[in-house]
XYZ file of C-alpha atoms in Angstrom:
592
model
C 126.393 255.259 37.596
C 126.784 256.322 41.508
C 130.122 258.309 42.173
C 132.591 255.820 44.158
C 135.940 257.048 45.708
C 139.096 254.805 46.026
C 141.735 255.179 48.281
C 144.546 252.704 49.622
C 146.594 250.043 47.825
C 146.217 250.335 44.201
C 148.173 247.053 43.368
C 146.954 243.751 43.775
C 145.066 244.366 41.320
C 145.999 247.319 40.072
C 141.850 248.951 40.400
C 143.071 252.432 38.521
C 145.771 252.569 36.271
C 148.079 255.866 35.657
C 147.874 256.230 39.499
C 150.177 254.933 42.296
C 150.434 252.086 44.837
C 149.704 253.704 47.589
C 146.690 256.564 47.107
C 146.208 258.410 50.270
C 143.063 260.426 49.556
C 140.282 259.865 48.218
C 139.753 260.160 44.767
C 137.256 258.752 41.941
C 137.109 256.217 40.354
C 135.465 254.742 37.193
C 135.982 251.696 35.221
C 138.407 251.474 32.410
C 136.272 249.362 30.402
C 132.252 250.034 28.960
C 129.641 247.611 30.256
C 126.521 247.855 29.103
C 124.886 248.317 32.179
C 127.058 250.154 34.037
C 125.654 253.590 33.697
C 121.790 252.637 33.681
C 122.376 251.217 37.400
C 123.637 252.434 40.362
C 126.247 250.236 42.418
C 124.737 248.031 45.141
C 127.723 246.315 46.870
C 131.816 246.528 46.682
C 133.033 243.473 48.034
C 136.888 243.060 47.960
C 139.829 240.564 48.771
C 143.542 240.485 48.733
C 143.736 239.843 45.084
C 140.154 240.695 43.625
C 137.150 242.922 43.789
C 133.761 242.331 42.762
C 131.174 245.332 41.805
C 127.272 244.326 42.209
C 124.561 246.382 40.140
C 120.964 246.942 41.154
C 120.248 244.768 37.977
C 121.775 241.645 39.188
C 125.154 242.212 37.451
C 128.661 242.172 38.277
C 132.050 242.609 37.334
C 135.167 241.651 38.530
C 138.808 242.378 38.786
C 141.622 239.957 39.571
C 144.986 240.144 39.845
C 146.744 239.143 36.646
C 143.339 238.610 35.266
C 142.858 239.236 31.260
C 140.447 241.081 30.439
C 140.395 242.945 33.723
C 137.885 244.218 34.570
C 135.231 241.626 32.841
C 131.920 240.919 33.751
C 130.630 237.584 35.579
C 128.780 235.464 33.797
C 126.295 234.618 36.798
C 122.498 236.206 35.865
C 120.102 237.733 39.074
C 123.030 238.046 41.194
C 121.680 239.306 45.059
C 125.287 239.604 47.027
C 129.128 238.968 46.777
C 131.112 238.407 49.146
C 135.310 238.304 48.706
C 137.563 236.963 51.564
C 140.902 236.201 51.266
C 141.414 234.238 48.814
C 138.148 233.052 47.846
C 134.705 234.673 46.800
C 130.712 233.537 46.871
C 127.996 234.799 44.757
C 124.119 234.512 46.071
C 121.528 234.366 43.185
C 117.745 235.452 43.476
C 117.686 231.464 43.442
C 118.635 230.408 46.134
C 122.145 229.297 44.861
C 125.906 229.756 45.524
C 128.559 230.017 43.231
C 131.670 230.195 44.925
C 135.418 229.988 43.836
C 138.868 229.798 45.550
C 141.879 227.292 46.304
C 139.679 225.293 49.374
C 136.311 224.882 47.155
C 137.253 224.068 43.921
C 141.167 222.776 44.110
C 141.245 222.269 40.356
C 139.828 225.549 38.878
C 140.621 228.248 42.076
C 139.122 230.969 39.760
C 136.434 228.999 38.298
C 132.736 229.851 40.248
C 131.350 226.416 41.009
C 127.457 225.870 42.243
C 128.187 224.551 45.851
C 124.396 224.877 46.780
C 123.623 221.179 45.338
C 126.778 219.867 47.617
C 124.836 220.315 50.670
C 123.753 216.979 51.854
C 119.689 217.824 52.849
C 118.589 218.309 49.796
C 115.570 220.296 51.716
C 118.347 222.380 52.665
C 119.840 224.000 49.522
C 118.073 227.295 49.269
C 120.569 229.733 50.479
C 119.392 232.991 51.883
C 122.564 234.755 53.244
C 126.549 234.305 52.631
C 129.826 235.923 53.926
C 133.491 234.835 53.545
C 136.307 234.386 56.083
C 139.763 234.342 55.321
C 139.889 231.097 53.983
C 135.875 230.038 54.109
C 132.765 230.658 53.381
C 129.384 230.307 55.345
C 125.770 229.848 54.250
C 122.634 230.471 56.017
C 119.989 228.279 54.349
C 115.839 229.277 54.553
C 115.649 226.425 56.887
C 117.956 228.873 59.269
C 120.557 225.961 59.715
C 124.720 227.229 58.673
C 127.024 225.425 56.615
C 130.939 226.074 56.270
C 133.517 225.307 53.328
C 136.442 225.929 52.965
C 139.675 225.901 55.555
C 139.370 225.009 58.947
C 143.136 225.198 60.050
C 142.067 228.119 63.046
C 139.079 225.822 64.092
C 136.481 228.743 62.345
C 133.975 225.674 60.684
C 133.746 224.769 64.962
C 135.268 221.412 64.496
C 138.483 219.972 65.767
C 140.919 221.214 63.375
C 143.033 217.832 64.222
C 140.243 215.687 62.717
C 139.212 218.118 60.123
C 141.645 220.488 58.313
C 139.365 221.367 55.767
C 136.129 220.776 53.554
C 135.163 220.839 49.866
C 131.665 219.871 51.063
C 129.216 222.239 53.353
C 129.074 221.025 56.595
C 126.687 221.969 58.805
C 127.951 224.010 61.607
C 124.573 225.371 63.766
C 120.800 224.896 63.459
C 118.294 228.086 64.190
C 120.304 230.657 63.154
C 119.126 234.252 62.347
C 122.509 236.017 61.267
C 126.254 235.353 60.099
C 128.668 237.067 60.244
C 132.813 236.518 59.717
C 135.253 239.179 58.076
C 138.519 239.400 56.569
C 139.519 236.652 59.298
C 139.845 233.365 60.537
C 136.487 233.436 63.036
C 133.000 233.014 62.722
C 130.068 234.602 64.312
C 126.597 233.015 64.904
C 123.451 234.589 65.773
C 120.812 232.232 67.046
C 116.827 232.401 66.611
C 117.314 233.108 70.341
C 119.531 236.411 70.027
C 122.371 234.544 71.465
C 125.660 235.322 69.767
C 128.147 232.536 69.396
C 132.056 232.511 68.065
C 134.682 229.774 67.184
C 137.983 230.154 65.500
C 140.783 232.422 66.110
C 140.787 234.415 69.326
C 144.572 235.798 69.433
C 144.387 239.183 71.261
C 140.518 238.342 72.157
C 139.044 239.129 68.613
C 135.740 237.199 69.737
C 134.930 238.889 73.061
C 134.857 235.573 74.987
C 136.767 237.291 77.514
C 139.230 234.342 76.821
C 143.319 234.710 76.041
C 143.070 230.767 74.321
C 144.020 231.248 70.835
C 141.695 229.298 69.109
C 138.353 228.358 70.043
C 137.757 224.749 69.062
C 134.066 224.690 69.047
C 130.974 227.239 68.693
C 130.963 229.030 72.372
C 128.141 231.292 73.790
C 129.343 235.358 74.208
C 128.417 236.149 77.409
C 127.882 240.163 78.247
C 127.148 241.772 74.664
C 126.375 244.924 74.471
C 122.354 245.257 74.652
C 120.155 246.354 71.854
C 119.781 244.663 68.408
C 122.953 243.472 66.677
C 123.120 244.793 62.990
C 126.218 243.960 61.966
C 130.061 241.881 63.143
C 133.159 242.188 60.998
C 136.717 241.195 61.982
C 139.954 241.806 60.889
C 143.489 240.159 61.642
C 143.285 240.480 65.334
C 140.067 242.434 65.811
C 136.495 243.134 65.692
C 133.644 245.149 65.674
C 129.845 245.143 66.139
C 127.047 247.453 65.441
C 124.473 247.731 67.996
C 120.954 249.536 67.622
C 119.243 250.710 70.643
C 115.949 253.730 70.848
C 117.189 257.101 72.083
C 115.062 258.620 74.642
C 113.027 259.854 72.053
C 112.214 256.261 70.927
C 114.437 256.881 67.697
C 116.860 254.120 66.403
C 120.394 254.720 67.819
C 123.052 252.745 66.524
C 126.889 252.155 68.411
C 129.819 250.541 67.681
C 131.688 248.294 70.148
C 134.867 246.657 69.974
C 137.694 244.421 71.090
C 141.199 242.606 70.202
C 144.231 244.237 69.146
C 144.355 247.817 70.942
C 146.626 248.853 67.156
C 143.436 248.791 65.462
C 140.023 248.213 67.667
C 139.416 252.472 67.793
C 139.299 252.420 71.826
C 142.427 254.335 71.836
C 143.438 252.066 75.177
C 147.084 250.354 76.014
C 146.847 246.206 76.458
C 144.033 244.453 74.154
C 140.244 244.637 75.019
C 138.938 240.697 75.509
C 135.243 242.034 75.538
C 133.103 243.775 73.179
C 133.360 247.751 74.640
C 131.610 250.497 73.202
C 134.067 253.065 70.707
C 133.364 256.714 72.348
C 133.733 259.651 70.310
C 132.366 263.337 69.550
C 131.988 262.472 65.845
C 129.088 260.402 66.180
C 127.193 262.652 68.807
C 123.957 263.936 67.089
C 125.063 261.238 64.177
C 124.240 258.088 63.377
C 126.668 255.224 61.916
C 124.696 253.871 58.660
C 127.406 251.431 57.961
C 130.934 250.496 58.855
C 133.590 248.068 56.975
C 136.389 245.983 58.686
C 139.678 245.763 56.215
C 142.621 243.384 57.778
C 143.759 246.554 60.349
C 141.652 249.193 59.369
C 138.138 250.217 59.604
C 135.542 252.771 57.872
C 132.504 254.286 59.087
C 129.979 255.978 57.321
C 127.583 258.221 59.076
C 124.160 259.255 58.562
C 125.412 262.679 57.959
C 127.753 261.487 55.210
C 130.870 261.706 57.235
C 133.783 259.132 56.784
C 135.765 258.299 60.243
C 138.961 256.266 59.886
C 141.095 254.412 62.514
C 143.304 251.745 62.630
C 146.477 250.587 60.551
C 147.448 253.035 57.742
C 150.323 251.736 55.769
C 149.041 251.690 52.370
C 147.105 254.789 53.144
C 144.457 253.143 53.401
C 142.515 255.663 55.665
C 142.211 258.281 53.200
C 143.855 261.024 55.433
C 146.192 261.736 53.057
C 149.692 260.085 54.793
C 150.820 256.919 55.950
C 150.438 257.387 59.695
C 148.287 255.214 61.843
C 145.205 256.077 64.044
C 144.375 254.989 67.722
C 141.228 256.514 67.644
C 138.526 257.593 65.219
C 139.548 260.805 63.092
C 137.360 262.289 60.336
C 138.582 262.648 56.974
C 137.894 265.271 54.119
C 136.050 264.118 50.763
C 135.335 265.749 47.322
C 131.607 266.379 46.109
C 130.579 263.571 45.701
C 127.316 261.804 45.159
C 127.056 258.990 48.139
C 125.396 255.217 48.595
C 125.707 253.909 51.687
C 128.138 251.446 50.525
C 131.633 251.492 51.879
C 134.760 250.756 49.456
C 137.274 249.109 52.126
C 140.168 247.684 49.831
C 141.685 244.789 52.155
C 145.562 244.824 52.593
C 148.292 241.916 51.610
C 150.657 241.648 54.237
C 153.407 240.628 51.506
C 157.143 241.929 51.266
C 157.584 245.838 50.326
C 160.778 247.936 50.721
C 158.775 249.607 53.780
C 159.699 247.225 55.846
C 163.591 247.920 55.902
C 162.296 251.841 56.315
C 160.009 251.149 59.483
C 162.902 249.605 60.896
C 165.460 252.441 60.447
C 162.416 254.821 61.602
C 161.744 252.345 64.534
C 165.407 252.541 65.826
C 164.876 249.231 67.063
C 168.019 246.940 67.808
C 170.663 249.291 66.542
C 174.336 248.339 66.767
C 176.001 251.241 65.024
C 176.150 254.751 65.300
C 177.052 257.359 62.887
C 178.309 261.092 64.367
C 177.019 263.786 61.536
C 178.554 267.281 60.591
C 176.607 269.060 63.384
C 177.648 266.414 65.962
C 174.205 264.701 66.433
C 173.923 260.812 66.360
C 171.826 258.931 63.709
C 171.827 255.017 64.807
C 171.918 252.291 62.201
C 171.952 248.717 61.668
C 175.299 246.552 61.433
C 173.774 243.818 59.195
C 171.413 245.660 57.126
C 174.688 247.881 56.219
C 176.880 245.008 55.729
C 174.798 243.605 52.879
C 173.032 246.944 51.458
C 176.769 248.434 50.893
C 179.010 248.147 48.337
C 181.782 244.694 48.932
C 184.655 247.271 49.662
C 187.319 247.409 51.947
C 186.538 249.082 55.073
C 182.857 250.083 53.334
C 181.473 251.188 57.000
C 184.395 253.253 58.057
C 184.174 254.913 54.560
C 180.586 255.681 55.077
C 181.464 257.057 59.063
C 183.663 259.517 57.176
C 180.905 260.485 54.306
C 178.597 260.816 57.469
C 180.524 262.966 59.602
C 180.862 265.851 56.366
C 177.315 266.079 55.528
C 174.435 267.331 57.815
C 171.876 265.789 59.609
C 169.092 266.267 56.820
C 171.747 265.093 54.850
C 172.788 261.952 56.538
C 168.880 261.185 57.048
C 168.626 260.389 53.275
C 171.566 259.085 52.800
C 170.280 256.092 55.227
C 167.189 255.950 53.662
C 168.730 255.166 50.023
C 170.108 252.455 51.528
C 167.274 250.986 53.353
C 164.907 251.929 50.828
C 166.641 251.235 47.513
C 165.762 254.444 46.087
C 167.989 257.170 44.835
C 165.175 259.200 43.480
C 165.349 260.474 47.306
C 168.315 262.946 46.687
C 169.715 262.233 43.208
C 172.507 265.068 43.339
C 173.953 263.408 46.805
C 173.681 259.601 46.066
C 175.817 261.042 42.750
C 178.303 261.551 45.462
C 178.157 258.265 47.447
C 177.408 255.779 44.596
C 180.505 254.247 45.124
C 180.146 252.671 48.469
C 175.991 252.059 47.813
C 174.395 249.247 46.228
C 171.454 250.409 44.672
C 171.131 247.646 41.926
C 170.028 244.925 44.153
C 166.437 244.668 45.028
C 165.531 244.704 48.527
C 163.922 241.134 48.451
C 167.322 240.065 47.070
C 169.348 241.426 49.714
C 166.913 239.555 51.919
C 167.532 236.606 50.682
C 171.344 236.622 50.451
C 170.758 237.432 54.487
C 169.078 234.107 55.028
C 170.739 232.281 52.474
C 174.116 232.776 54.340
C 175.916 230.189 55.495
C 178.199 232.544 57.951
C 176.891 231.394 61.232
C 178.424 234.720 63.134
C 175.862 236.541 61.485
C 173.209 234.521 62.662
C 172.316 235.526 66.228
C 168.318 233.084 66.646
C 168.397 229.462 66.550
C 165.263 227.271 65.080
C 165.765 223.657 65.876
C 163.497 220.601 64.048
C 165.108 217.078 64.924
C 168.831 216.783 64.794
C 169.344 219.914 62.316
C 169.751 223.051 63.593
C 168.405 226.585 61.530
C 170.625 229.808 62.406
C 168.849 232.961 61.581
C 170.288 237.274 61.395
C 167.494 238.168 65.044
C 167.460 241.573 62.900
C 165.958 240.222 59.904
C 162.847 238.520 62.049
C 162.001 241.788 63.927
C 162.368 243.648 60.343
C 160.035 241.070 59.077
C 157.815 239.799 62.003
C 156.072 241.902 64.936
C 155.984 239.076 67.068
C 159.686 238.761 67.189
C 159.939 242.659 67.481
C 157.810 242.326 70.341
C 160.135 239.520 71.861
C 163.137 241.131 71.181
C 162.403 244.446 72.344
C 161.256 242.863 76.140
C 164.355 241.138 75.985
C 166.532 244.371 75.572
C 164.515 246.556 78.074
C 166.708 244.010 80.997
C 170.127 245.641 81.008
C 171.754 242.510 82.546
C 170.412 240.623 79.385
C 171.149 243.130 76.719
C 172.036 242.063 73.030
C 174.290 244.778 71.641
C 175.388 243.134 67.855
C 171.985 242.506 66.375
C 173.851 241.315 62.923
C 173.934 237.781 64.347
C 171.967 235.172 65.170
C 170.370 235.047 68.432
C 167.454 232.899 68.707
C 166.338 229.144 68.295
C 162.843 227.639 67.081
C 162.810 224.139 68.269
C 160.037 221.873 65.540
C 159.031 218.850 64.979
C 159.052 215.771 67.925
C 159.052 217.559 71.530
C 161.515 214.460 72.172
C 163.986 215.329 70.255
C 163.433 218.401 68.575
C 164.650 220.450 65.581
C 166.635 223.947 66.045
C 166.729 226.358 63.511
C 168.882 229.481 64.394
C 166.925 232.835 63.780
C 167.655 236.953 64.173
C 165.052 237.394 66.767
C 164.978 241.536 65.284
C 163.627 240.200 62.173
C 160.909 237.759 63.607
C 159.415 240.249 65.904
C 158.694 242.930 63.361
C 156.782 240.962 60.811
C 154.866 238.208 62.796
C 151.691 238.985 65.242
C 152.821 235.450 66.395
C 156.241 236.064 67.220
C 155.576 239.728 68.557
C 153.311 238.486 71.093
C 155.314 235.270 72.143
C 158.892 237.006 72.219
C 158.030 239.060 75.135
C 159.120 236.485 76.885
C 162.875 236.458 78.356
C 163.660 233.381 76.452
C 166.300 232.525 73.802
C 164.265 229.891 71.927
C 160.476 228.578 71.169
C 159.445 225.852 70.616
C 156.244 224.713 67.689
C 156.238 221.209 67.586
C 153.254 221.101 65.685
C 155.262 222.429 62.268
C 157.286 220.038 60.577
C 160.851 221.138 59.332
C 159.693 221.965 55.422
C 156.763 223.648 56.752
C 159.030 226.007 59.303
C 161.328 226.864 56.537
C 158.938 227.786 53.952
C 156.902 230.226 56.471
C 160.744 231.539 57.648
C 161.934 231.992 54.025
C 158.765 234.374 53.384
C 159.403 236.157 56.430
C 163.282 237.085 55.348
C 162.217 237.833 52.026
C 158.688 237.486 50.945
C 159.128 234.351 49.261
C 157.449 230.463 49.403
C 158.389 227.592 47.804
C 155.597 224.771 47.410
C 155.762 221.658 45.900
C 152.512 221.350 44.876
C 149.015 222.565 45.119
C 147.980 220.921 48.501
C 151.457 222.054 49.608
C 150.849 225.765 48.739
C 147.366 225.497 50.212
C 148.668 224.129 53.612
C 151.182 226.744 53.564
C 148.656 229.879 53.419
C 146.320 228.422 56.021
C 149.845 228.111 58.390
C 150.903 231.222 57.480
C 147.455 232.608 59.495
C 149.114 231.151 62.514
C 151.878 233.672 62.088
């Protein structure tokens, strides 16, 4: 079998056991369990999702791992097998055939992990020979011989180009767009459509201009014409969360094939290295790919991998998970090369995609972030490390006078010192400096999970603590503003606008500050909300908040629908009642 390197989350599923979470280099891997193909081919295709991954062999094969999965890995029972593709939360198989096997919550409700033949659902029965597949983040599209495309799946963000008020989603493929050459979707919400004509169309979500329409509207109801794409032949579109990228091939002046990557959307992760977001496809400049060329490239959630012709590997984008191989957590703006180990190389790409779910990182970002601190701490050597009122409050011991206690433990040890002492408590792990949280045990609560100290936060009935108002009909919601921007970058985003005005200043961040108004525009719903906690876990709320306002209002989002997406963002936990609940749930959660 080829060598293949891993790198990135190593949880959901775990893909190499005896190794962490996070792995931030490269390293190789090989399955746990014998196939008996597995070393006479040579992998063809990694295709992965937020809870599975799917290997493809030259001889038609595959195997699988999914989360929670027994036996994991195992082998799918699918003969001649051509291409996989893995979104979200759902997966598609193309055989030599012709036909589609596809599994996930929107095309098969009953069995979500049972591959179904959707090929024989298409209505033209001169239409069912499939030629090409990808998956969204909640669909899947086919391209059929006849050159006509078909979606299934979710159609919440408008990405099957219909009217998502008429048509929420499909079990059936529906066709979408006749005399098509090329798809082309991602690990998001948006489709892209290449016509017999080399005119490139989009629909779906557009927030921070993923689809280059040169367009701020969120979503984009209904298949719209690009206008000014890059010239040259278009090889390849992938997006992420909030952006994208294309792969153009042009002839150097030596009449050679040139490829170059262009993108826009979120200026986090698109590589351009430019404040504000980029609503146009623009080309990704860099002295790694002169006297290169890019043979592939792969689009995870935030981050992105190219391979070159020269067998480099450039990273850029979101890094959390260490997911760019560079060996730490930090982020890149722009494209940065990054070391590998002797290894044998296909031209395939392994880009593990990224759950945005609840880790103890979160409260850690935020005491890196120094974001909406209320409390300040004086050390040995007289410098200042800032803190958060609420986060202290609940992550300390129920003493008497536990803060003042901690001022005094503060102001003996030094800054180094005090540093870890703060991140014990925001990190719930004493493994940081064992012989001094011997010392301070006493006033620390290290025995509660973070997620449960989340919970008690929005659980609490105290309404001085809660500083962000949500309202939904004649109830009112109070939330901590600190817990949204811990949990939700579009409230951070809010919040931290809001701040930057002296004259409107919010010093106590440990109460609730902000309403969300749901339901009937008549007479709406509040719910009360920390505005800090919103901002720092949402793209929604980051990029709303920025506004000098102390409430929003999403009339569109009934009041069990707002709590459920609000409980997850205090503490990384949903309640459904059911199946259609849970899948309604996920496709709102996109919105956020």
């Amino acid at each position: 079998m080829n060598d293949c390197l891993f790198f990135g989350s190593n949880k959901l599923p775990k893909l190499i056991k005896n190794e962490p979470y996070e792995i931030t280099k490269p390293i190789q891997f090989k399955f746990e369990n014998e196939f008996e193909f597995e070393n006479e081919k040579q992998i063809k295709q990694i295709s992965s999702g937020i809870f599975s991954t799917i290997f493809l062999f030259e001889n038609g094969k595959a195997i699988k791992y999914l989360k929670d999965s027994k036996p994991n890995p195992s082998e799918i029972q699918i003969e001649n097998i051509q291409k996989v593709t893995v979104g979200y939360r759902n997966a598609a198989i193309l055989t030599s055939e012709g036909n589609v096997f596809a599994k996930g919550r929107n095309i098969n409700p009953d069995n979500s992990n049972k591959f179904i033949n959707i090929s024989p659902l298409i209505e033209d029965t001169n239409d069912r020979i499939i030629e090409d597949i990808v998956s969204g983040y909640s669909s899947i599209y086919l391209l059929t011989s006849n050159q006509n495309v078909y979606g299934i799946g979710s159609n919440l963000s408008n990405q099957l180009g219909l009217d998502s008020k008429t048509l929420k989603k499909t079990e059936k493929p529906i066709l979408m767009m006749k005399n098509v050459s090329k798809i082309f979707s991602g690990t998001s919400t948006s489709a892209f459509l290449l016509n017999s004509n080399q005119e490139l169309f989009g629909c779906g979500f557009n927030r921070y201009g993923r689809l280059g329409l040169e367009t701020k509207e969120t979503k984009i109801q209904k298949l719209t014409k690009i206008q000014n794409i890059p010239k040259g032949k278009i090889i390849d579109i992938q997006s992420g969360y909030s952006h994208s990228i294309m792969l153009i091939e042009n002839e150097d002046e030596n009449q050679n094939p040139k490829r170059k990557l262009y993108s826009c959307g979120n200026y986090q992760y698109n590589g351009l290295g430019k404040d504000g977001h980029i609503y146009e496809f623009t080309e990704i400049k860099s002295s790694l790919f002169e006297n290169d060329d890019i043979l592939d490239f792969s689009v995870g959630e935030s981050h992105n991998l190219i391979l070159t012709s020269k067998s480099k590997l450039i990273v850029f984008g979101n890094n959390d998970y260490g997911q760019l191989g560079t060996g730490n957590t930090n982020n890149q703006l722009i494209p940065i090369q990054i070391e590998l180990p002797e290894l044998r190389f296909n031209e395939d790409i392994f880009n593990y995609h990224i759950s945005c779910g609840f880790n103890y990182k979160d409260l850690i970002k935020l005491f890196e972030r120094k974001e909406f601190c209320d409390i300040s701490f004086k050390t040995e050597n007289g410098e200042i490390i800032e803190a958060h009122k609420l986060i202290l409050k609940y992550r300390l011991n129920q003493i008497e006078n536990q803060i003042e206690k901690l001022q005094e433990i503060i102001s003996k040890k030094s800054t180094k010192e005090s540093n870890q002492i703060f991140e014990m408590i925001y990190s719930n792990n004493s493994k940081i400096n064992p012989k001094l949280y011997s010392e301070i045990k006493e006033i620390i609560n290290l025995n509660e999970k973070i997620e449960e100290t989340m919970k008690r936060i929005y659980l609490n009935e105290n309404e001085n603590e809660k500083d962000f108002i949500i309202e939904r009909k004649e109830k009112q919601y109070k939330f901590p503003k600190l817990i949204l921007i811990t949990r939700s970058e579009l409230y951070r985003g809010m919040f931290l606008s809001v701040t930057e005005d002296k004259s409107n200043k919010v010093t106590d961040y440990s109460e609730l500050n902000f309403s969300i108004f749901v339901e009937n525009k008549s007479n709406p719903f509040e719910i009360k909300v920390h505005k800090s906690i919103l901002s720092s876990r949402s793209p929604f709320f980051n990029e709303s908040l920025r506004q000098e306002s102390l409430s929003i209002s999403l009339n569109q989002f009934n009041k069990k629908e707002m709590e459920s997406i609000l409980s997850y963002i205090y503490y990384g936990n949903i309640s459904f009642e059911n199946q259609e609940n849970l899948i309604q749930l996920l496709e709102i959660s996109i919105y956020f």
